[in-house]
PDB file of C-alpha atoms and ligand atoms in Angstrom:
ATOM      1  CA  MET A 500       0.072   0.034  -0.006  1.00  0.00           C
ATOM      2  CA  SER A 501       1.357   3.559  -0.780  1.00  0.00           C
ATOM      3  CA  GLY A 502       0.181   6.371   1.194  1.00  0.00           C
ATOM      4  CA  GLY A 503      -1.178   8.308  -1.701  1.00  0.00           C
ATOM      5  CA  SER A 504       0.108  11.930  -2.091  1.00  0.00           C
ATOM      6  CA  PRO A 505       2.565  13.247   0.584  1.00  0.00           C
ATOM      7  CA  PRO A 506       0.878  15.121   3.451  1.00  0.00           C
ATOM      8  CA  GLN A 507       3.554  17.760   3.249  1.00  0.00           C
ATOM      9  CA  PRO A 508       6.103  18.553   0.509  1.00  0.00           C
ATOM     10  CA  GLY A 509       9.564  16.988   0.821  1.00  0.00           C
ATOM     11  CA  MET A 510       8.396  13.671   2.234  1.00  0.00           C
ATOM     12  CA  ALA A 511       8.626  10.186   0.888  1.00  0.00           C
ATOM     13  CA  TRP A 512       6.793   6.989   1.367  1.00  0.00           C
ATOM     14  CA  VAL A 513       8.396   4.052   3.306  1.00  0.00           C
ATOM     15  CA  PRO A 514       6.437   0.978   2.685  1.00  0.00           C
ATOM     16  CA  GLY A 515       5.450  -1.069   5.755  1.00  0.00           C
ATOM     17  CA  GLY A 516       6.638  -4.576   6.227  1.00  0.00           C
ATOM     18  CA  GLU A 517       9.084  -6.795   8.056  1.00  0.00           C
ATOM     19  CA  PHE A 518      12.857  -6.362   8.035  1.00  0.00           C
ATOM     20  CA  ARG A 519      16.002  -7.476   9.668  1.00  0.00           C
ATOM     21  CA  MET A 520      16.686  -4.913  12.112  1.00  0.00           C
ATOM     22  CA  GLY A 521      20.307  -4.518  13.688  1.00  0.00           C
ATOM     23  CA  SER A 522      23.604  -6.103  12.834  1.00  0.00           C
ATOM     24  CA  ASP A 523      25.921  -8.714  14.415  1.00  0.00           C
ATOM     25  CA  ARG A 524      28.886  -7.603  12.424  1.00  0.00           C
ATOM     26  CA  PHE A 525      30.005  -4.354  13.908  1.00  0.00           C
ATOM     27  CA  TYR A 526      29.322  -3.001  17.294  1.00  0.00           C
ATOM     28  CA  PRO A 527      27.628  -4.985  20.105  1.00  0.00           C
ATOM     29  CA  GLU A 528      24.824  -2.556  20.861  1.00  0.00           C
ATOM     30  CA  GLU A 529      23.327  -3.212  17.302  1.00  0.00           C
ATOM     31  CA  GLY A 530      22.788  -6.906  17.933  1.00  0.00           C
ATOM     32  CA  PRO A 531      21.207  -9.350  17.764  1.00  0.00           C
ATOM     33  CA  VAL A 532      19.685  -9.242  14.360  1.00  0.00           C
ATOM     34  CA  ARG A 533      15.921  -9.570  14.797  1.00  0.00           C
ATOM     35  CA  ARG A 534      12.796  -9.403  12.605  1.00  0.00           C
ATOM     36  CA  VAL A 535      10.746  -6.410  13.175  1.00  0.00           C
ATOM     37  CA  ALA A 536       7.614  -5.058  11.591  1.00  0.00           C
ATOM     38  CA  VAL A 537       6.647  -1.363  10.933  1.00  0.00           C
ATOM     39  CA  ASP A 538       3.553   0.187   9.278  1.00  0.00           C
ATOM     40  CA  GLY A 539       4.209   2.275   6.227  1.00  0.00           C
ATOM     41  CA  LEU A 540       4.801   6.033   6.880  1.00  0.00           C
ATOM     42  CA  TRP A 541       5.872   9.339   5.377  1.00  0.00           C
ATOM     43  CA  VAL A 542       9.399  10.356   6.111  1.00  0.00           C
ATOM     44  CA  ASP A 543      11.214  13.636   5.525  1.00  0.00           C
ATOM     45  CA  GLU A 544      13.302  13.192   2.604  1.00  0.00           C
ATOM     46  CA  ALA A 545      16.253  15.045   4.293  1.00  0.00           C
ATOM     47  CA  PRO A 546      17.003  16.267   7.769  1.00  0.00           C
ATOM     48  CA  VAL A 547      15.314  19.442   8.971  1.00  0.00           C
ATOM     49  CA  THR A 548      17.496  22.336   7.745  1.00  0.00           C
ATOM     50  CA  VAL A 549      18.679  25.533   9.294  1.00  0.00           C
ATOM     51  CA  ALA A 550      16.212  27.414   7.109  1.00  0.00           C
ATOM     52  CA  GLU A 551      13.282  25.331   8.158  1.00  0.00           C
ATOM     53  CA  PHE A 552      14.172  25.454  11.907  1.00  0.00           C
ATOM     54  CA  ALA A 553      14.556  29.229  11.586  1.00  0.00           C
ATOM     55  CA  ARG A 554      10.897  29.406  10.359  1.00  0.00           C
ATOM     56  CA  PHE A 555       9.782  27.441  13.512  1.00  0.00           C
ATOM     57  CA  ALA A 556      11.800  29.482  15.969  1.00  0.00           C
ATOM     58  CA  GLU A 557      10.409  32.766  14.297  1.00  0.00           C
ATOM     59  CA  ALA A 558       6.926  31.514  14.452  1.00  0.00           C
ATOM     60  CA  THR A 559       7.035  30.061  18.001  1.00  0.00           C
ATOM     61  CA  GLY A 560       9.777  32.028  19.844  1.00  0.00           C
ATOM     62  CA  HIS A 561      11.063  28.458  20.978  1.00  0.00           C
ATOM     63  CA  LEU A 562      14.067  28.717  23.031  1.00  0.00           C
ATOM     64  CA  THR A 563      16.413  25.545  22.646  1.00  0.00           C
ATOM     65  CA  GLU A 564      18.177  23.834  25.403  1.00  0.00           C
ATOM     66  CA  ALA A 565      21.363  25.467  24.460  1.00  0.00           C
ATOM     67  CA  GLU A 566      19.962  28.826  24.817  1.00  0.00           C
ATOM     68  CA  ILE A 567      18.774  28.078  28.363  1.00  0.00           C
ATOM     69  CA  ALA A 568      21.122  27.989  31.451  1.00  0.00           C
ATOM     70  CA  PRO A 569      21.375  24.538  32.696  1.00  0.00           C
ATOM     71  CA  ASP A 570      19.405  23.825  35.968  1.00  0.00           C
ATOM     72  CA  PRO A 571      22.096  23.578  38.936  1.00  0.00           C
ATOM     73  CA  ALA A 572      19.923  20.651  40.438  1.00  0.00           C
ATOM     74  CA  ASP A 573      20.787  18.606  37.351  1.00  0.00           C
ATOM     75  CA  TYR A 574      24.581  19.196  37.693  1.00  0.00           C
ATOM     76  CA  PRO A 575      25.462  18.862  41.571  1.00  0.00           C
ATOM     77  CA  GLY A 576      28.885  20.018  42.372  1.00  0.00           C
ATOM     78  CA  ALA A 577      29.263  21.733  39.013  1.00  0.00           C
ATOM     79  CA  ASP A 578      31.065  25.044  38.984  1.00  0.00           C
ATOM     80  CA  PRO A 579      28.144  27.691  38.789  1.00  0.00           C
ATOM     81  CA  ASP A 580      30.359  29.784  36.324  1.00  0.00           C
ATOM     82  CA  LEU A 581      29.884  26.963  33.934  1.00  0.00           C
ATOM     83  CA  LEU A 582      26.054  26.689  34.147  1.00  0.00           C
ATOM     84  CA  VAL A 583      25.409  29.134  31.387  1.00  0.00           C
ATOM     85  CA  PRO A 584      23.814  28.682  27.986  1.00  0.00           C
ATOM     86  CA  GLY A 585      26.045  26.859  25.727  1.00  0.00           C
ATOM     87  CA  SER A 586      26.631  23.697  23.816  1.00  0.00           C
ATOM     88  CA  LEU A 587      29.181  21.091  22.669  1.00  0.00           C
ATOM     89  CA  VAL A 588      31.453  22.135  19.731  1.00  0.00           C
ATOM     90  CA  PHE A 589      33.651  19.737  17.850  1.00  0.00           C
ATOM     91  CA  ARG A 590      37.359  20.879  17.929  1.00  0.00           C
ATOM     92  CA  PRO A 591      39.893  18.908  15.862  1.00  0.00           C
ATOM     93  CA  SER A 592      42.987  17.971  17.753  1.00  0.00           C
ATOM     94  CA  GLN A 593      46.395  18.895  16.652  1.00  0.00           C
ATOM     95  CA  GLY A 594      47.445  15.335  16.351  1.00  0.00           C
ATOM     96  CA  PRO A 595      46.472  11.805  17.569  1.00  0.00           C
ATOM     97  CA  VAL A 596      44.746  11.661  20.848  1.00  0.00           C
ATOM     98  CA  ASP A 597      43.344   8.979  23.186  1.00  0.00           C
ATOM     99  CA  LEU A 598      40.197   8.132  21.462  1.00  0.00           C
ATOM    100  CA  ARG A 599      38.659   6.901  24.799  1.00  0.00           C
ATOM    101  CA  ASP A 600      38.213  10.342  25.949  1.00  0.00           C
ATOM    102  CA  ALA A 601      35.852  12.483  24.092  1.00  0.00           C
ATOM    103  CA  ARG A 602      37.041  15.641  25.919  1.00  0.00           C
ATOM    104  CA  ASN A 603      40.091  15.620  23.372  1.00  0.00           C
ATOM    105  CA  TRP A 604      37.564  16.943  20.693  1.00  0.00           C
ATOM    106  CA  TRP A 605      34.471  18.119  22.331  1.00  0.00           C
ATOM    107  CA  ALA A 606      34.459  21.538  23.943  1.00  0.00           C
ATOM    108  CA  TRP A 607      31.779  23.101  25.898  1.00  0.00           C
ATOM    109  CA  VAL A 608      31.201  26.604  24.386  1.00  0.00           C
ATOM    110  CA  PRO A 609      29.034  29.226  25.970  1.00  0.00           C
ATOM    111  CA  GLY A 610      26.834  30.975  23.477  1.00  0.00           C
ATOM    112  CA  ALA A 611      26.937  28.065  21.088  1.00  0.00           C
ATOM    113  CA  THR A 612      23.498  27.671  19.596  1.00  0.00           C
ATOM    114  CA  TRP A 613      21.878  26.495  16.379  1.00  0.00           C
ATOM    115  CA  ARG A 614      22.182  30.167  15.073  1.00  0.00           C
ATOM    116  CA  SER A 615      25.927  30.022  16.010  1.00  0.00           C
ATOM    117  CA  PRO A 616      26.919  26.480  16.104  1.00  0.00           C
ATOM    118  CA  GLU A 617      30.536  26.954  16.786  1.00  0.00           C
ATOM    119  CA  GLY A 618      29.911  29.733  19.427  1.00  0.00           C
ATOM    120  CA  PRO A 619      29.721  33.644  19.243  1.00  0.00           C
ATOM    121  CA  GLY A 620      31.047  34.702  15.967  1.00  0.00           C
ATOM    122  CA  SER A 621      29.990  31.767  14.064  1.00  0.00           C
ATOM    123  CA  SER A 622      27.040  31.916  11.828  1.00  0.00           C
ATOM    124  CA  VAL A 623      24.631  29.793   9.733  1.00  0.00           C
ATOM    125  CA  GLU A 624      24.096  32.681   7.135  1.00  0.00           C
ATOM    126  CA  ASP A 625      25.812  30.486   4.457  1.00  0.00           C
ATOM    127  CA  ARG A 626      24.517  27.106   5.774  1.00  0.00           C
ATOM    128  CA  GLN A 627      20.663  27.609   5.569  1.00  0.00           C
ATOM    129  CA  ASP A 628      20.388  24.367   3.447  1.00  0.00           C
ATOM    130  CA  HIS A 629      22.540  22.325   5.895  1.00  0.00           C
ATOM    131  CA  PRO A 630      20.934  20.215   8.732  1.00  0.00           C
ATOM    132  CA  VAL A 631      20.115  22.280  11.792  1.00  0.00           C
ATOM    133  CA  THR A 632      22.417  21.236  14.652  1.00  0.00           C
ATOM    134  CA  GLN A 633      22.751  22.208  18.183  1.00  0.00           C
ATOM    135  CA  VAL A 634      19.305  20.834  18.971  1.00  0.00           C
ATOM    136  CA  ALA A 635      18.403  18.745  21.986  1.00  0.00           C
ATOM    137  CA  TYR A 636      15.626  16.184  21.968  1.00  0.00           C
ATOM    138  CA  ARG A 637      13.094  18.560  23.276  1.00  0.00           C
ATOM    139  CA  ASP A 638      13.820  21.072  20.560  1.00  0.00           C
ATOM    140  CA  ALA A 639      13.389  18.400  17.843  1.00  0.00           C
ATOM    141  CA  ALA A 640      10.124  17.175  19.311  1.00  0.00           C
ATOM    142  CA  ALA A 641       8.768  20.778  19.529  1.00  0.00           C
ATOM    143  CA  TYR A 642       9.639  21.352  15.935  1.00  0.00           C
ATOM    144  CA  ALA A 643       7.851  18.029  14.993  1.00  0.00           C
ATOM    145  CA  ALA A 644       4.691  19.005  16.778  1.00  0.00           C
ATOM    146  CA  TRP A 645       4.788  22.553  15.287  1.00  0.00           C
ATOM    147  CA  ALA A 646       5.125  20.991  11.845  1.00  0.00           C
ATOM    148  CA  GLY A 647       2.303  18.546  12.362  1.00  0.00           C
ATOM    149  CA  LYS A 648       4.723  15.701  12.341  1.00  0.00           C
ATOM    150  CA  ASP A 649       6.484  13.229  14.733  1.00  0.00           C
ATOM    151  CA  LEU A 650       9.910  11.901  15.441  1.00  0.00           C
ATOM    152  CA  PRO A 651      10.394   8.511  14.206  1.00  0.00           C
ATOM    153  CA  THR A 652      10.857   5.451  16.460  1.00  0.00           C
ATOM    154  CA  GLU A 653      14.149   3.731  16.057  1.00  0.00           C
ATOM    155  CA  ALA A 654      12.495   0.782  14.085  1.00  0.00           C
ATOM    156  CA  GLU A 655      10.888   3.206  11.725  1.00  0.00           C
ATOM    157  CA  TRP A 656      14.067   5.164  11.169  1.00  0.00           C
ATOM    158  CA  GLU A 657      16.113   2.005  10.396  1.00  0.00           C
ATOM    159  CA  ARG A 658      13.412   0.757   8.074  1.00  0.00           C
ATOM    160  CA  ALA A 659      13.521   4.137   6.174  1.00  0.00           C
ATOM    161  CA  ALA A 660      17.300   4.234   6.309  1.00  0.00           C
ATOM    162  CA  ARG A 661      17.589   0.732   4.666  1.00  0.00           C
ATOM    163  CA  GLY A 662      15.732   1.807   1.567  1.00  0.00           C
ATOM    164  CA  GLY A 663      14.505  -1.700   0.972  1.00  0.00           C
ATOM    165  CA  LEU A 664      18.111  -3.396   0.966  1.00  0.00           C
ATOM    166  CA  GLU A 665      17.583  -6.194   3.441  1.00  0.00           C
ATOM    167  CA  GLY A 666      20.666  -6.843   5.466  1.00  0.00           C
ATOM    168  CA  ALA A 667      23.090  -4.429   3.577  1.00  0.00           C
ATOM    169  CA  VAL A 668      25.737  -2.793   5.358  1.00  0.00           C
ATOM    170  CA  PHE A 669      25.084   0.639   4.084  1.00  0.00           C
ATOM    171  CA  ALA A 670      21.940   2.512   3.065  1.00  0.00           C
ATOM    172  CA  TRP A 671      23.059   1.932  -0.587  1.00  0.00           C
ATOM    173  CA  GLY A 672      24.526  -1.637  -0.566  1.00  0.00           C
ATOM    174  CA  ASP A 673      27.627  -3.288   0.901  1.00  0.00           C
ATOM    175  CA  GLU A 674      30.383  -1.422  -0.642  1.00  0.00           C
ATOM    176  CA  PHE A 675      31.478   1.935   1.054  1.00  0.00           C
ATOM    177  CA  ALA A 676      32.253   4.067  -2.065  1.00  0.00           C
ATOM    178  CA  PRO A 677      31.061   2.184  -5.072  1.00  0.00           C
ATOM    179  CA  GLY A 678      33.155   3.026  -8.162  1.00  0.00           C
ATOM    180  CA  GLY A 679      35.118   5.457  -5.790  1.00  0.00           C
ATOM    181  CA  ARG A 680      31.987   7.617  -5.400  1.00  0.00           C
ATOM    182  CA  PRO A 681      31.331   9.013  -1.873  1.00  0.00           C
ATOM    183  CA  MET A 682      27.685   8.185  -0.853  1.00  0.00           C
ATOM    184  CA  ALA A 683      27.542  10.130   2.412  1.00  0.00           C
ATOM    185  CA  ASN A 684      29.277  12.878   4.465  1.00  0.00           C
ATOM    186  CA  THR A 685      31.603  11.018   6.836  1.00  0.00           C
ATOM    187  CA  TRP A 686      35.299  11.567   7.998  1.00  0.00           C
ATOM    188  CA  GLN A 687      38.205  10.164   5.911  1.00  0.00           C
ATOM    189  CA  GLY A 688      41.363  10.003   7.637  1.00  0.00           C
ATOM    190  CA  GLU A 689      42.627   9.725  11.205  1.00  0.00           C
ATOM    191  CA  PHE A 690      40.021  11.074  13.725  1.00  0.00           C
ATOM    192  CA  PRO A 691      40.000  13.615  15.253  1.00  0.00           C
ATOM    193  CA  TRP A 692      42.854  15.466  13.734  1.00  0.00           C
ATOM    194  CA  GLN A 693      43.298  14.455   9.970  1.00  0.00           C
ATOM    195  CA  ASN A 694      40.251  15.131   7.855  1.00  0.00           C
ATOM    196  CA  LEU A 695      41.307  14.204   4.191  1.00  0.00           C
ATOM    197  CA  LEU A 696      37.954  15.681   2.805  1.00  0.00           C
ATOM    198  CA  GLU A 697      37.569  13.036   0.181  1.00  0.00           C
ATOM    199  CA  ASP A 698      33.816  13.579   0.119  1.00  0.00           C
ATOM    200  CA  GLY A 699      34.348  17.363  -0.142  1.00  0.00           C
ATOM    201  CA  PHE A 700      32.974  18.434   3.301  1.00  0.00           C
ATOM    202  CA  ALA A 701      34.744  19.064   6.725  1.00  0.00           C
ATOM    203  CA  GLY A 702      31.679  19.668   8.687  1.00  0.00           C
ATOM    204  CA  THR A 703      27.926  19.362   7.847  1.00  0.00           C
ATOM    205  CA  SER A 704      26.932  19.503   4.139  1.00  0.00           C
ATOM    206  CA  PRO A 705      23.915  20.876   2.298  1.00  0.00           C
ATOM    207  CA  VAL A 706      21.133  18.206   2.375  1.00  0.00           C
ATOM    208  CA  GLY A 707      20.741  16.316  -0.717  1.00  0.00           C
ATOM    209  CA  SER A 708      24.473  16.520  -1.581  1.00  0.00           C
ATOM    210  CA  PHE A 709      24.688  12.741  -1.801  1.00  0.00           C
ATOM    211  CA  PRO A 710      22.409  10.204  -3.623  1.00  0.00           C
ATOM    212  CA  ARG A 711      18.857   9.273  -2.345  1.00  0.00           C
ATOM    213  CA  ASN A 712      18.572   5.694  -1.058  1.00  0.00           C
ATOM    214  CA  GLY A 713      16.033   3.324  -2.230  1.00  0.00           C
ATOM    215  CA  TYR A 714      13.133   4.980  -0.525  1.00  0.00           C
ATOM    216  CA  GLY A 715      14.082   8.511  -1.888  1.00  0.00           C
ATOM    217  CA  LEU A 716      15.796   9.737   1.221  1.00  0.00           C
ATOM    218  CA  HIS A 717      18.952  11.694   1.380  1.00  0.00           C
ATOM    219  CA  ASP A 718      21.572  11.887   4.232  1.00  0.00           C
ATOM    220  CA  VAL A 719      20.110   8.943   6.182  1.00  0.00           C
ATOM    221  CA  THR A 720      23.603   8.199   7.242  1.00  0.00           C
ATOM    222  CA  GLY A 721      26.514  10.628   7.748  1.00  0.00           C
ATOM    223  CA  ASN A 722      26.126  14.454   7.809  1.00  0.00           C
ATOM    224  CA  VAL A 723      24.379  14.504  11.103  1.00  0.00           C
ATOM    225  CA  TRP A 724      23.145  11.946  13.792  1.00  0.00           C
ATOM    226  CA  GLU A 725      19.373  12.075  13.929  1.00  0.00           C
ATOM    227  CA  TRP A 726      17.146  11.921  17.009  1.00  0.00           C
ATOM    228  CA  THR A 727      14.618   9.162  17.450  1.00  0.00           C
ATOM    229  CA  SER A 728      11.850   8.854  19.965  1.00  0.00           C
ATOM    230  CA  ASP A 729      12.982   5.611  21.526  1.00  0.00           C
ATOM    231  CA  PHE A 730      14.744   5.589  24.882  1.00  0.00           C
ATOM    232  CA  PHE A 731      17.974   3.627  24.750  1.00  0.00           C
ATOM    233  CA  ALA A 732      18.167  -0.016  25.669  1.00  0.00           C
ATOM    234  CA  LEU A 733      20.121  -2.911  24.491  1.00  0.00           C
ATOM    235  CA  PRO A 734      18.095  -5.209  22.307  1.00  0.00           C
ATOM    236  CA  ALA A 735      16.860  -8.407  24.142  1.00  0.00           C
ATOM    237  CA  ARG A 736      19.159 -11.338  23.421  1.00  0.00           C
ATOM    238  CA  SER A 737      17.451 -14.213  24.887  1.00  0.00           C
ATOM    239  CA  GLU A 738      13.870 -13.806  23.365  1.00  0.00           C
ATOM    240  CA  ARG A 739      12.777 -15.946  20.362  1.00  0.00           C
ATOM    241  CA  PRO A 740       9.453 -14.553  19.630  1.00  0.00           C
ATOM    242  CA  CYS A 741       7.177 -16.441  17.261  1.00  0.00           C
ATOM    243  CA  CYS A 742       6.370 -13.208  15.354  1.00  0.00           C
ATOM    244  CA  ALA A 743       8.242 -10.100  14.584  1.00  0.00           C
ATOM    245  CA  PRO A 744       7.134  -7.261  17.002  1.00  0.00           C
ATOM    246  CA  SER A 745       5.110  -4.685  15.286  1.00  0.00           C
ATOM    247  CA  ASN A 746       5.876  -1.014  15.529  1.00  0.00           C
ATOM    248  CA  PRO A 747       7.987  -1.597  18.643  1.00  0.00           C
ATOM    249  CA  ARG A 748       8.857   1.370  20.943  1.00  0.00           C
ATOM    250  CA  VAL A 749      11.236   1.768  23.910  1.00  0.00           C
ATOM    251  CA  THR A 750       9.327   3.801  26.437  1.00  0.00           C
ATOM    252  CA  ASP A 751      11.289   3.082  29.677  1.00  0.00           C
ATOM    253  CA  ALA A 752      12.848   6.428  30.507  1.00  0.00           C
ATOM    254  CA  ALA A 753      14.166   5.471  33.861  1.00  0.00           C
ATOM    255  CA  ALA A 754      15.952   2.366  32.546  1.00  0.00           C
ATOM    256  CA  SER A 755      17.929   4.520  29.962  1.00  0.00           C
ATOM    257  CA  VAL A 756      19.570   6.798  32.636  1.00  0.00           C
ATOM    258  CA  ALA A 757      23.170   5.799  32.812  1.00  0.00           C
ATOM    259  CA  PRO A 758      24.896   5.497  36.255  1.00  0.00           C
ATOM    260  CA  GLY A 759      25.859   8.829  37.611  1.00  0.00           C
ATOM    261  CA  GLU A 760      23.662  10.782  35.232  1.00  0.00           C
ATOM    262  CA  VAL A 761      20.112  12.435  35.747  1.00  0.00           C
ATOM    263  CA  HIS A 762      18.802  12.740  32.238  1.00  0.00           C
ATOM    264  CA  PRO A 763      17.342   9.773  30.269  1.00  0.00           C
ATOM    265  CA  ARG A 764      18.982   8.687  27.045  1.00  0.00           C
ATOM    266  CA  ARG A 765      17.356   8.478  23.562  1.00  0.00           C
ATOM    267  CA  VAL A 766      18.610   6.695  20.445  1.00  0.00           C
ATOM    268  CA  ILE A 767      20.361   8.514  17.785  1.00  0.00           C
ATOM    269  CA  LYS A 768      20.952   7.010  14.416  1.00  0.00           C
ATOM    270  CA  GLY A 769      22.768   7.521  11.286  1.00  0.00           C
ATOM    271  CA  GLY A 770      26.216   8.580  12.170  1.00  0.00           C
ATOM    272  CA  SER A 771      27.718  11.955  11.118  1.00  0.00           C
ATOM    273  CA  HIS A 772      30.381  13.775   9.296  1.00  0.00           C
ATOM    274  CA  LEU A 773      32.695  12.968  12.290  1.00  0.00           C
ATOM    275  CA  CYS A 774      32.351   9.153  11.923  1.00  0.00           C
ATOM    276  CA  ALA A 775      35.508   7.727  10.648  1.00  0.00           C
ATOM    277  CA  PRO A 776      36.202   3.937  10.143  1.00  0.00           C
ATOM    278  CA  SER A 777      39.158   3.834  12.576  1.00  0.00           C
ATOM    279  CA  TYR A 778      36.936   5.268  15.470  1.00  0.00           C
ATOM    280  CA  CYS A 779      33.278   5.165  14.723  1.00  0.00           C
ATOM    281  CA  LEU A 780      32.007   3.006  11.803  1.00  0.00           C
ATOM    282  CA  ARG A 781      28.484   4.177  12.388  1.00  0.00           C
ATOM    283  CA  TYR A 782      27.364   5.550   9.005  1.00  0.00           C
ATOM    284  CA  ARG A 783      25.140   2.589   8.660  1.00  0.00           C
ATOM    285  CA  PRO A 784      21.355   1.997   9.094  1.00  0.00           C
ATOM    286  CA  SER A 785      21.952  -0.451  12.035  1.00  0.00           C
ATOM    287  CA  ALA A 786      24.299   1.694  13.935  1.00  0.00           C
ATOM    288  CA  ARG A 787      23.064   3.527  17.111  1.00  0.00           C
ATOM    289  CA  GLN A 788      24.211   5.347  20.014  1.00  0.00           C
ATOM    290  CA  SER A 789      22.612   6.812  23.141  1.00  0.00           C
ATOM    291  CA  GLU A 790      22.420  10.523  23.848  1.00  0.00           C
ATOM    292  CA  THR A 791      21.288  12.255  26.917  1.00  0.00           C
ATOM    293  CA  VAL A 792      18.129  14.136  26.043  1.00  0.00           C
ATOM    294  CA  GLU A 793      19.340  17.614  26.897  1.00  0.00           C
ATOM    295  CA  THR A 794      22.507  17.278  24.885  1.00  0.00           C
ATOM    296  CA  SER A 795      23.000  19.232  21.724  1.00  0.00           C
ATOM    297  CA  THR A 796      26.191  19.181  19.545  1.00  0.00           C
ATOM    298  CA  THR A 797      27.386  20.309  16.146  1.00  0.00           C
ATOM    299  CA  HIS A 798      26.769  16.825  14.664  1.00  0.00           C
ATOM    300  CA  ILE A 799      23.136  16.029  15.910  1.00  0.00           C
ATOM    301  CA  GLY A 800      20.056  16.980  14.091  1.00  0.00           C
ATOM    302  CA  PHE A 801      16.792  15.221  13.172  1.00  0.00           C
ATOM    303  CA  ARG A 802      14.095  14.437  10.563  1.00  0.00           C
ATOM    304  CA  CYS A 803      10.405  14.003  11.072  1.00  0.00           C
ATOM    305  CA  VAL A 804       7.725  11.530   9.944  1.00  0.00           C
ATOM    306  CA  VAL A 805       3.834  11.527   9.498  1.00  0.00           C
ATOM    307  CA  ARG A 806       1.933   8.328  10.285  1.00  0.00           C
ATOM    308  CA  PRO A 807      -1.106   7.790   8.087  1.00  0.00           C
TER     309      PRO A 807
HETATM  310 CA1   CA B1332      33.154  14.736   5.373  1.00  0.00          CA
END
């Protein structure tokens, strides 16, 4: 069944059905591979852009998490001088660093927002058609509600990203760069200091710079990570259900809170322009990470869906 004509411009129909979700070939949090069913739905052809988010902010006056000072209650023991509006900004290192410590490339920058993603003095003036960044989960959800849309569940997102290629490594097949052609905005070279720019982009790229997948979607992997509405959990390993779960959702916020943290974590999907094979081979439909809901960075954005 197709969904008829799109409910809004710039959306593509992703047919419902069963598919193999997850992967057993890369990182442990992606497995086990399990059969999952989702209903057909409309999916934004590209991540929400700066221009689109600007229309939302203009219309609603929405203040993003990055524009609001953190609540001291959420950060016991924190230096009050650091509890100012701001966000996380990627800073390449001068040379090889310990890849186990993300502080080697993430800097907390006061004044970094979606309008000034790298902090005061930076601008999105020439990035209107890039994905919006520096948006936390609440900001993405508020945009979706304003637009008459929703955020995808992880299963919906992965179904859409696979483009109908059952079990393929990438959204376009099993070969990273078929015929030498870059298919997504990722990181080539040694992360986080040597960006060889073989795909032409150091940071985010205009949406649609790379080919569509089989369902007509751009930038499902690479460019920016995308928020989904599922709270983070590891897929169950022991169950052998008789039937594929239909439209599964993970709704347990409390279980997603990591030790020592106060905020729940949601699933982000798709990898970003910072994903390098040596560090984070996550520009794949099955790849997933958890992110605390109040976090915003220069490499997380989102796209929306409409369920018929
Ligand atoms: Ca790149």
